[in-house]
PDB file of C-alpha atoms in Angstrom:
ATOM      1  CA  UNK J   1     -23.472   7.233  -6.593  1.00  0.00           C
ATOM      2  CA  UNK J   2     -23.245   4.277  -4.151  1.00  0.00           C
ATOM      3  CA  UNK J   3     -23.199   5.817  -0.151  1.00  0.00           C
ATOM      4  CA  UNK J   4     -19.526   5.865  -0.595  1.00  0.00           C
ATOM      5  CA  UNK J   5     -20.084   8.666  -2.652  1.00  0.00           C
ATOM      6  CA  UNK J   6     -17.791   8.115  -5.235  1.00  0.00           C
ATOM      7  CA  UNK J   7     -18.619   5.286  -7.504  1.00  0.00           C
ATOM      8  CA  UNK J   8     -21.533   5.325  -9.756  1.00  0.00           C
ATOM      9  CA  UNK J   9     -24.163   2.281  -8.960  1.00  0.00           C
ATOM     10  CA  UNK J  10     -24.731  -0.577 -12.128  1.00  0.00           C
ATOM     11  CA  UNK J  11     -27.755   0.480 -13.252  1.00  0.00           C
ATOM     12  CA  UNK J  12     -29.856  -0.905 -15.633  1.00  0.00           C
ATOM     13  CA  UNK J  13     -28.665  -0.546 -19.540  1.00  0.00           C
ATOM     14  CA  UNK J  14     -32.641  -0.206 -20.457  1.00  0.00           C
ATOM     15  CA  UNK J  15     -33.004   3.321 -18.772  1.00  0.00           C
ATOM     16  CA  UNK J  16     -34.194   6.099 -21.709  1.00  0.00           C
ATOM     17  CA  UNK J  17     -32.053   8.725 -22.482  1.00  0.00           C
ATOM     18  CA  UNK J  18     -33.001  12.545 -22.708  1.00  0.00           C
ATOM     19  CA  UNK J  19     -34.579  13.771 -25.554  1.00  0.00           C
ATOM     20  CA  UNK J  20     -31.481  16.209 -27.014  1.00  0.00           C
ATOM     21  CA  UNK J  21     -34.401  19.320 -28.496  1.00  0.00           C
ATOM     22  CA  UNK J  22     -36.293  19.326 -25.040  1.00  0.00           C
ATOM     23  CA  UNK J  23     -36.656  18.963 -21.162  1.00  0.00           C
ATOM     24  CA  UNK J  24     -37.486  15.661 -19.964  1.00  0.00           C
ATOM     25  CA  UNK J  25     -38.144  14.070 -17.094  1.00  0.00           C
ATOM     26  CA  UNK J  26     -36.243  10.777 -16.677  1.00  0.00           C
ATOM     27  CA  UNK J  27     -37.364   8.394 -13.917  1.00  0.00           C
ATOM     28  CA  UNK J  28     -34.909   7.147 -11.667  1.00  0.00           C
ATOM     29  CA  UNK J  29     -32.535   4.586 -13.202  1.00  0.00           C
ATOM     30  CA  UNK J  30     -33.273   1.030 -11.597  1.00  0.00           C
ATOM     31  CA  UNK J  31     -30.332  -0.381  -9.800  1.00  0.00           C
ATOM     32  CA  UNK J  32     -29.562  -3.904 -10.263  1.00  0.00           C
ATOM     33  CA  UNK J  33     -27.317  -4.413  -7.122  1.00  0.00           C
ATOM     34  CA  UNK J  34     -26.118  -2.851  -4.470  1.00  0.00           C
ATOM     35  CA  UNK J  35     -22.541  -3.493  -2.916  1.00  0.00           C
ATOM     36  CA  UNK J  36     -21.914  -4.572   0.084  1.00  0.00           C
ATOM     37  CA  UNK J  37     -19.520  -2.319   2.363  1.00  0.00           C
ATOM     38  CA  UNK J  38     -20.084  -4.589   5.064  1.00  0.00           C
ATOM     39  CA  UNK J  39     -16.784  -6.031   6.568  1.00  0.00           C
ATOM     40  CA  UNK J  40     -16.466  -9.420   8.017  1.00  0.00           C
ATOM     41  CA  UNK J  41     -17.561  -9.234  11.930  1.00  0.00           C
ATOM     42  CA  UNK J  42     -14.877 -11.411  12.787  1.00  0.00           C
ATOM     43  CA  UNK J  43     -11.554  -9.147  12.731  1.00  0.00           C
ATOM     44  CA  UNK J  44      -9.018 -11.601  15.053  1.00  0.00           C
ATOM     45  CA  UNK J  45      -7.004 -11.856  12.190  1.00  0.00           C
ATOM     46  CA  UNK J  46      -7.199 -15.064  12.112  1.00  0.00           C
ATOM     47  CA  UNK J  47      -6.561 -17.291   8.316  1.00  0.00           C
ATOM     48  CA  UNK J  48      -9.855 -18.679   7.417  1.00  0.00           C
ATOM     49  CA  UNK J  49      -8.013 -21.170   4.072  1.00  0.00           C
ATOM     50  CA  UNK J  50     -11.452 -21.173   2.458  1.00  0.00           C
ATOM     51  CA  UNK J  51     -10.576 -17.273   1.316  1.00  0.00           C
ATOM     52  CA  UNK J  52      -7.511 -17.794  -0.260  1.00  0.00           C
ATOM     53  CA  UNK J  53      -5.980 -17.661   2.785  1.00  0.00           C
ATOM     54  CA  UNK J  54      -6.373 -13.870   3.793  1.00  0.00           C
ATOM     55  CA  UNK J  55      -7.247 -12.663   6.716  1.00  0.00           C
ATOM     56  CA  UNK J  56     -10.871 -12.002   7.360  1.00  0.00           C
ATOM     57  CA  UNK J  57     -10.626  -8.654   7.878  1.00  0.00           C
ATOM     58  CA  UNK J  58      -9.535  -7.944   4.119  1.00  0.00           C
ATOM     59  CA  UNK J  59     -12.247  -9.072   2.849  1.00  0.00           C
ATOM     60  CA  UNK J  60     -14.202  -5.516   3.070  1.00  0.00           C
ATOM     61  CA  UNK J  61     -13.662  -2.609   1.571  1.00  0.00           C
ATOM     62  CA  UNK J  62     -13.312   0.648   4.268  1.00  0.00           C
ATOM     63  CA  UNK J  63     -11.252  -2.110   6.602  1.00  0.00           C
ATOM     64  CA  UNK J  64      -9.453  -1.081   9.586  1.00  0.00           C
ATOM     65  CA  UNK J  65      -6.414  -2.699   8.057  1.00  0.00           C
ATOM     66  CA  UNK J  66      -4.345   0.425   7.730  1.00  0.00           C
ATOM     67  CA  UNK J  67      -6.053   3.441   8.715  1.00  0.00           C
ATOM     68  CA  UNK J  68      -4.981   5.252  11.429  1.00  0.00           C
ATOM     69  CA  UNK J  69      -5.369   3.727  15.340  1.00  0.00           C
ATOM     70  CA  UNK J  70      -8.774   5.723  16.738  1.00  0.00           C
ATOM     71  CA  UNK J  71      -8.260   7.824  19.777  1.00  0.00           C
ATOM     72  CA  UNK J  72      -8.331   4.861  21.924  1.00  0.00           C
ATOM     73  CA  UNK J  73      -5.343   3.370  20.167  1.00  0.00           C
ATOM     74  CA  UNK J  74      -3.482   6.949  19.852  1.00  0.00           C
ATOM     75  CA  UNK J  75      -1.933   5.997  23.633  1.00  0.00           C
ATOM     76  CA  UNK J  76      -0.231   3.049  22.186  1.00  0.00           C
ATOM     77  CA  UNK J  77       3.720   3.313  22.133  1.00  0.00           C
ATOM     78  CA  UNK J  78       5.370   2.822  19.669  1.00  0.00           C
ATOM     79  CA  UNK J  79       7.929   0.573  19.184  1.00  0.00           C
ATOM     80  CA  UNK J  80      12.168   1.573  19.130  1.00  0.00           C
ATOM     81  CA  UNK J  81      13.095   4.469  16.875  1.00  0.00           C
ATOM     82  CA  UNK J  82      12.667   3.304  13.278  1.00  0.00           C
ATOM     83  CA  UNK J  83      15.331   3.537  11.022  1.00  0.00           C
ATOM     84  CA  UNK J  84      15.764   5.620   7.957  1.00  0.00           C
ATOM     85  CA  UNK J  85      18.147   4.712   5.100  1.00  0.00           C
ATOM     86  CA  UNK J  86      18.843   5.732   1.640  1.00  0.00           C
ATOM     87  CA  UNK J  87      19.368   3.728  -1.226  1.00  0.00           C
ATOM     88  CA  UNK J  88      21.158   4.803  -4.649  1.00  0.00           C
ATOM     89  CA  UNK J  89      18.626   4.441  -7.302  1.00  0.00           C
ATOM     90  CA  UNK J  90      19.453   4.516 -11.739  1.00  0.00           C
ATOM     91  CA  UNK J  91      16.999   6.832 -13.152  1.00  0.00           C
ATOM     92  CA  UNK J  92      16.187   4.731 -15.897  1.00  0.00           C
ATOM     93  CA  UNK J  93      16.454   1.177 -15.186  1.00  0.00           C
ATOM     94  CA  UNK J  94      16.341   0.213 -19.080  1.00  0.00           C
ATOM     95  CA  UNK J  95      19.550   2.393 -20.169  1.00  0.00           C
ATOM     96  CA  UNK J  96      22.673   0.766 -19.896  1.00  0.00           C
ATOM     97  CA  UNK J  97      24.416   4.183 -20.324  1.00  0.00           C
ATOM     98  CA  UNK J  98      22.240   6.128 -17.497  1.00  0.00           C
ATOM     99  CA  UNK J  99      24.678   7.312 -15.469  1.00  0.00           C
ATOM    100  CA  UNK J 100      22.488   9.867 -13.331  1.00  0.00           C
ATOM    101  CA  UNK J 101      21.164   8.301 -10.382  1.00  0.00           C
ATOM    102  CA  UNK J 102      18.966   9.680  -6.985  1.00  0.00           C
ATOM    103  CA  UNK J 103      18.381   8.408  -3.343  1.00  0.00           C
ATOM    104  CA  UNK J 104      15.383   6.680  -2.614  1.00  0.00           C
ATOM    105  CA  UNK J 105      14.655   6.793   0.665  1.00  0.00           C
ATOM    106  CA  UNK J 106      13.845   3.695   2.916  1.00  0.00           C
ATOM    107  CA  UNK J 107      13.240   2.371   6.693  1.00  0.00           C
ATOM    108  CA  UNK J 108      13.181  -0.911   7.994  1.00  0.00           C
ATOM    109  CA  UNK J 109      11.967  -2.079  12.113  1.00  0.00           C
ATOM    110  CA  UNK J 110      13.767  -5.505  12.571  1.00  0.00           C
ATOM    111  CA  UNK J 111      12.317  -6.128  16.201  1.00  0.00           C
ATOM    112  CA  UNK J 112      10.242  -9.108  15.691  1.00  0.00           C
ATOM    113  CA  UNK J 113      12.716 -10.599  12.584  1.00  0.00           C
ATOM    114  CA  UNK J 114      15.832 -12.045  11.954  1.00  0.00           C
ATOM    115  CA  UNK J 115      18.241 -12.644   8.787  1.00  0.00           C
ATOM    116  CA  UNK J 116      16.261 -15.688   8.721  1.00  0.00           C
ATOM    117  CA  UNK J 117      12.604 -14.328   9.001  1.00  0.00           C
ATOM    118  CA  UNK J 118      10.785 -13.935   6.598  1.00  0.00           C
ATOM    119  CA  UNK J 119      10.482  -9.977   5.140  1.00  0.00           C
ATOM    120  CA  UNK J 120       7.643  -7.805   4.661  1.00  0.00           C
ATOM    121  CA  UNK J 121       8.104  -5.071   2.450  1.00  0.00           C
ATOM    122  CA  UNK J 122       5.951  -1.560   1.803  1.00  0.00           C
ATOM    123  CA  UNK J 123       5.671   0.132  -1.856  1.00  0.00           C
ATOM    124  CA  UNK J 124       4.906   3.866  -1.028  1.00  0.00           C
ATOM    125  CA  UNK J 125       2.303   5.633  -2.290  1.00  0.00           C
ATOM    126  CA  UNK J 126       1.849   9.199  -3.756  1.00  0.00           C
ATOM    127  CA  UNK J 127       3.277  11.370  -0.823  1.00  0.00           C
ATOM    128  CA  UNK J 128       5.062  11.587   1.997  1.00  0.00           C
ATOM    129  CA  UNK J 129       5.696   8.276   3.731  1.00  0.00           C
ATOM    130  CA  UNK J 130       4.602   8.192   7.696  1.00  0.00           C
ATOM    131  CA  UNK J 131       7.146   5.830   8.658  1.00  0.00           C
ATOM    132  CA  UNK J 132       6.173   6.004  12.902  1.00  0.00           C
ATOM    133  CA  UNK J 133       2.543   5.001  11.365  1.00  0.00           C
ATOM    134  CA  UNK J 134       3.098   2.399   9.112  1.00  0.00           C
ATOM    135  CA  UNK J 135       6.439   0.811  10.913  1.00  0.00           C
ATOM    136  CA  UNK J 136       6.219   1.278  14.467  1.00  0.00           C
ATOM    137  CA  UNK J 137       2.612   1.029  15.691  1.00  0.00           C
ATOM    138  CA  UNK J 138       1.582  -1.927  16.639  1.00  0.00           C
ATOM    139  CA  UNK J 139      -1.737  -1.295  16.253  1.00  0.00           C
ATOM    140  CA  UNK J 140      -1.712  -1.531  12.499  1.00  0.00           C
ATOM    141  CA  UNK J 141      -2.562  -4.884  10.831  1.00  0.00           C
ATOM    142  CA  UNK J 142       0.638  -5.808   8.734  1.00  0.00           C
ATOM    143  CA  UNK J 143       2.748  -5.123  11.734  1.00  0.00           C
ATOM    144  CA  UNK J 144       0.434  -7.171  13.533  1.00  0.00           C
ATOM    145  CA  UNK J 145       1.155  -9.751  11.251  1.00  0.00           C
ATOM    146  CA  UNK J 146       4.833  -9.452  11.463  1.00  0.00           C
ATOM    147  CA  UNK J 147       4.840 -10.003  14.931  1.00  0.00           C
ATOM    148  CA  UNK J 148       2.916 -13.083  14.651  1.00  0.00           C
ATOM    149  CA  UNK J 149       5.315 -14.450  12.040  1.00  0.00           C
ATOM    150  CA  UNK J 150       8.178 -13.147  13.428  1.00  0.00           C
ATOM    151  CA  UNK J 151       8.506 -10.791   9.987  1.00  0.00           C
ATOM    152  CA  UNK J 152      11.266  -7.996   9.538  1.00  0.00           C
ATOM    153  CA  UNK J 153       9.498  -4.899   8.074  1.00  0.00           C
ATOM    154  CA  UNK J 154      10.710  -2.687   5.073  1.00  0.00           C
ATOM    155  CA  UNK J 155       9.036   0.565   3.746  1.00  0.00           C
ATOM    156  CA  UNK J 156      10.323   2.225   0.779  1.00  0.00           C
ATOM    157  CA  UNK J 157       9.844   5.554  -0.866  1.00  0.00           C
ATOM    158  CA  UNK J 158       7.854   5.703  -3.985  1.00  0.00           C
ATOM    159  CA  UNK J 159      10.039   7.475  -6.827  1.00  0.00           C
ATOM    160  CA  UNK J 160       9.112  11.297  -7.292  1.00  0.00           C
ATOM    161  CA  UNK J 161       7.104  11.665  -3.879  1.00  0.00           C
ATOM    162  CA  UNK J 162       8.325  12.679  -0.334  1.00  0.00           C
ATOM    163  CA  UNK J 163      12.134  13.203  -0.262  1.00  0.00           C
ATOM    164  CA  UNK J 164      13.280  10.615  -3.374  1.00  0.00           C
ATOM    165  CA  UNK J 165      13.011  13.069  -5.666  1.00  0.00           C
ATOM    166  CA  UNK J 166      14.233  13.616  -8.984  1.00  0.00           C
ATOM    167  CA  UNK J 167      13.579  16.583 -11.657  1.00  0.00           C
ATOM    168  CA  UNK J 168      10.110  17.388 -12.676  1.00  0.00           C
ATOM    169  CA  UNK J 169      11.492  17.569 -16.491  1.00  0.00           C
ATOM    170  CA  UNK J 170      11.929  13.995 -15.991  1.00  0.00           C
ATOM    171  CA  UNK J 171       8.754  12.526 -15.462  1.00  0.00           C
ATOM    172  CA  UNK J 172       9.007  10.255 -17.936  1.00  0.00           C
ATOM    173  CA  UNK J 173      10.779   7.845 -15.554  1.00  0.00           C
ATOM    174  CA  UNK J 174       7.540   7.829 -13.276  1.00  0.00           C
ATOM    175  CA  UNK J 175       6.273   4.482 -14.249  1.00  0.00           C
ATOM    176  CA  UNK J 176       5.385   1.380 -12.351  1.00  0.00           C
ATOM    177  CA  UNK J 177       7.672  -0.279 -14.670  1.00  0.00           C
ATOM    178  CA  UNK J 178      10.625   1.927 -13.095  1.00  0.00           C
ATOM    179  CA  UNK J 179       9.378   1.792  -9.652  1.00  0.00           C
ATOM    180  CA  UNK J 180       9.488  -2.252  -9.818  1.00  0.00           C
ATOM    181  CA  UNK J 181      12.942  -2.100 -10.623  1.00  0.00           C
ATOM    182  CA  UNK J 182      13.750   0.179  -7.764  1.00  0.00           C
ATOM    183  CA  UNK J 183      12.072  -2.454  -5.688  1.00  0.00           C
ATOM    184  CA  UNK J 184      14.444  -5.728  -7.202  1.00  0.00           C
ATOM    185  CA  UNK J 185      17.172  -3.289  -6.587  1.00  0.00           C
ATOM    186  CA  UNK J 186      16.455  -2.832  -3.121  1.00  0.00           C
ATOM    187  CA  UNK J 187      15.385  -6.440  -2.375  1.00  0.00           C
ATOM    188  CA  UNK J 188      19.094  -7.866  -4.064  1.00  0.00           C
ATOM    189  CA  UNK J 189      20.867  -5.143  -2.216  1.00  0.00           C
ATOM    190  CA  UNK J 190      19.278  -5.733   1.037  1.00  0.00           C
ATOM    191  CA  UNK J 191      19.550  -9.393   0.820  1.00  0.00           C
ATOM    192  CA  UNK J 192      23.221  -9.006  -0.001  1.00  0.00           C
ATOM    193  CA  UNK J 193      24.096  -6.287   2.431  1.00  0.00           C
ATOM    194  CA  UNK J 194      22.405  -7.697   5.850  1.00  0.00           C
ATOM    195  CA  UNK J 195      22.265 -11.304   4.522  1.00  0.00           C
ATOM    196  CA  UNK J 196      18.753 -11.701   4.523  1.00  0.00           C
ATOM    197  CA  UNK J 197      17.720 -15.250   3.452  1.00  0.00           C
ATOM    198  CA  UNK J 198      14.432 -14.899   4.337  1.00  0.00           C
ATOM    199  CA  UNK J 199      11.406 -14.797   1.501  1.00  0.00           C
ATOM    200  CA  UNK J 200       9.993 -11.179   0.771  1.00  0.00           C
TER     201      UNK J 200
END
């Protein structure tokens, strides 16, 4: 494995395999390349148009982009208390005639947005959202970049993980297809609701 150690190194296709009757001793696979882990220096954040107009700092893997703050950072404040919302969710987006349906939970930090801004949303991932993390500290990139482009923010729940939960003999409606819905839902509904005009 690479010094991440977690992914396996390319090696070369020419190595000899193991005799199956008896011991042998293989040499050490060649590697062909190694990745590079190595982050752009410059981290300002600023657009360089040349990358497809990403930040710099993306263009790395192990990024400071969302981790959390270091120790130095931890003294940061955060910003107002967020908000936490539900949302009323179908189980199964593709059957007319579902009639069951479950909260999905969801939190939104409008202080740098309007109706008019533009709106940054959040899928969540396997577990337990940390809203106070991912919405209100300002030390974390994307809500960096909100307050640079004046961005409302919007987190929502995955389906099946932290409190949007629905039975574990339904796990059939844990797809990405399903969880893409819940996200048009929410989008339409939240444009509706608080007139949002802005693009997501």
């Amino acid at each position: 494995t690479d010094n991440v150690g977690m992914r396996p190194l390319q090696l070369d296709s020419t190595v000899d395999l193991p005799l199956t009757d008896s011991v042998v001793s293989c040499s050490k696979p060649k590697i062909v390349r190694k990745r590079s882990l190595d982050i752009s220096s410059d981290t300002s954040g600023k657009w360089n148009y040349l990358d497809g107009g990403r930040p710099r700092r993306f263009t790395g893997m192990g990024g400071p982009s969302l981790l959390r703050p270091s120790s130095q950072d931890q003294n940061n404040t955060l910003l107002e208390p967020l908000v936490q919302q539900w949302i009323e969710q179908s189980w199964d987006h593709f059957n007319a005639n579902e009639e069951r349906t479950f909260k999905q939970k969801w939190w939104f930090n409008d202080k740098f947005g309007s109706s008019e801004a533009p709106n940054f949303l959040m899928i969540g991932g396997e577990g337990v959202e940390d809203a106070d993390h991912y919405l209100g500290n300002e030390t974390v990139t994307w809500v960096k970049m909100a307050k640079e482009f004046g961005a409302n923010l919007f987190l929502l729940e995955h389906r099946y993980y932290g409190e949007s939960k629905l039975g574990t003999n339904d796990l059939q409606y844990l797809t990405a297809e399903q969880m893409l819905h819940d996200v048009a839902t929410f989008i339409r509904t939240r444009q509706v609701k608080e007139n949002l005009a802005g693009p997501w």
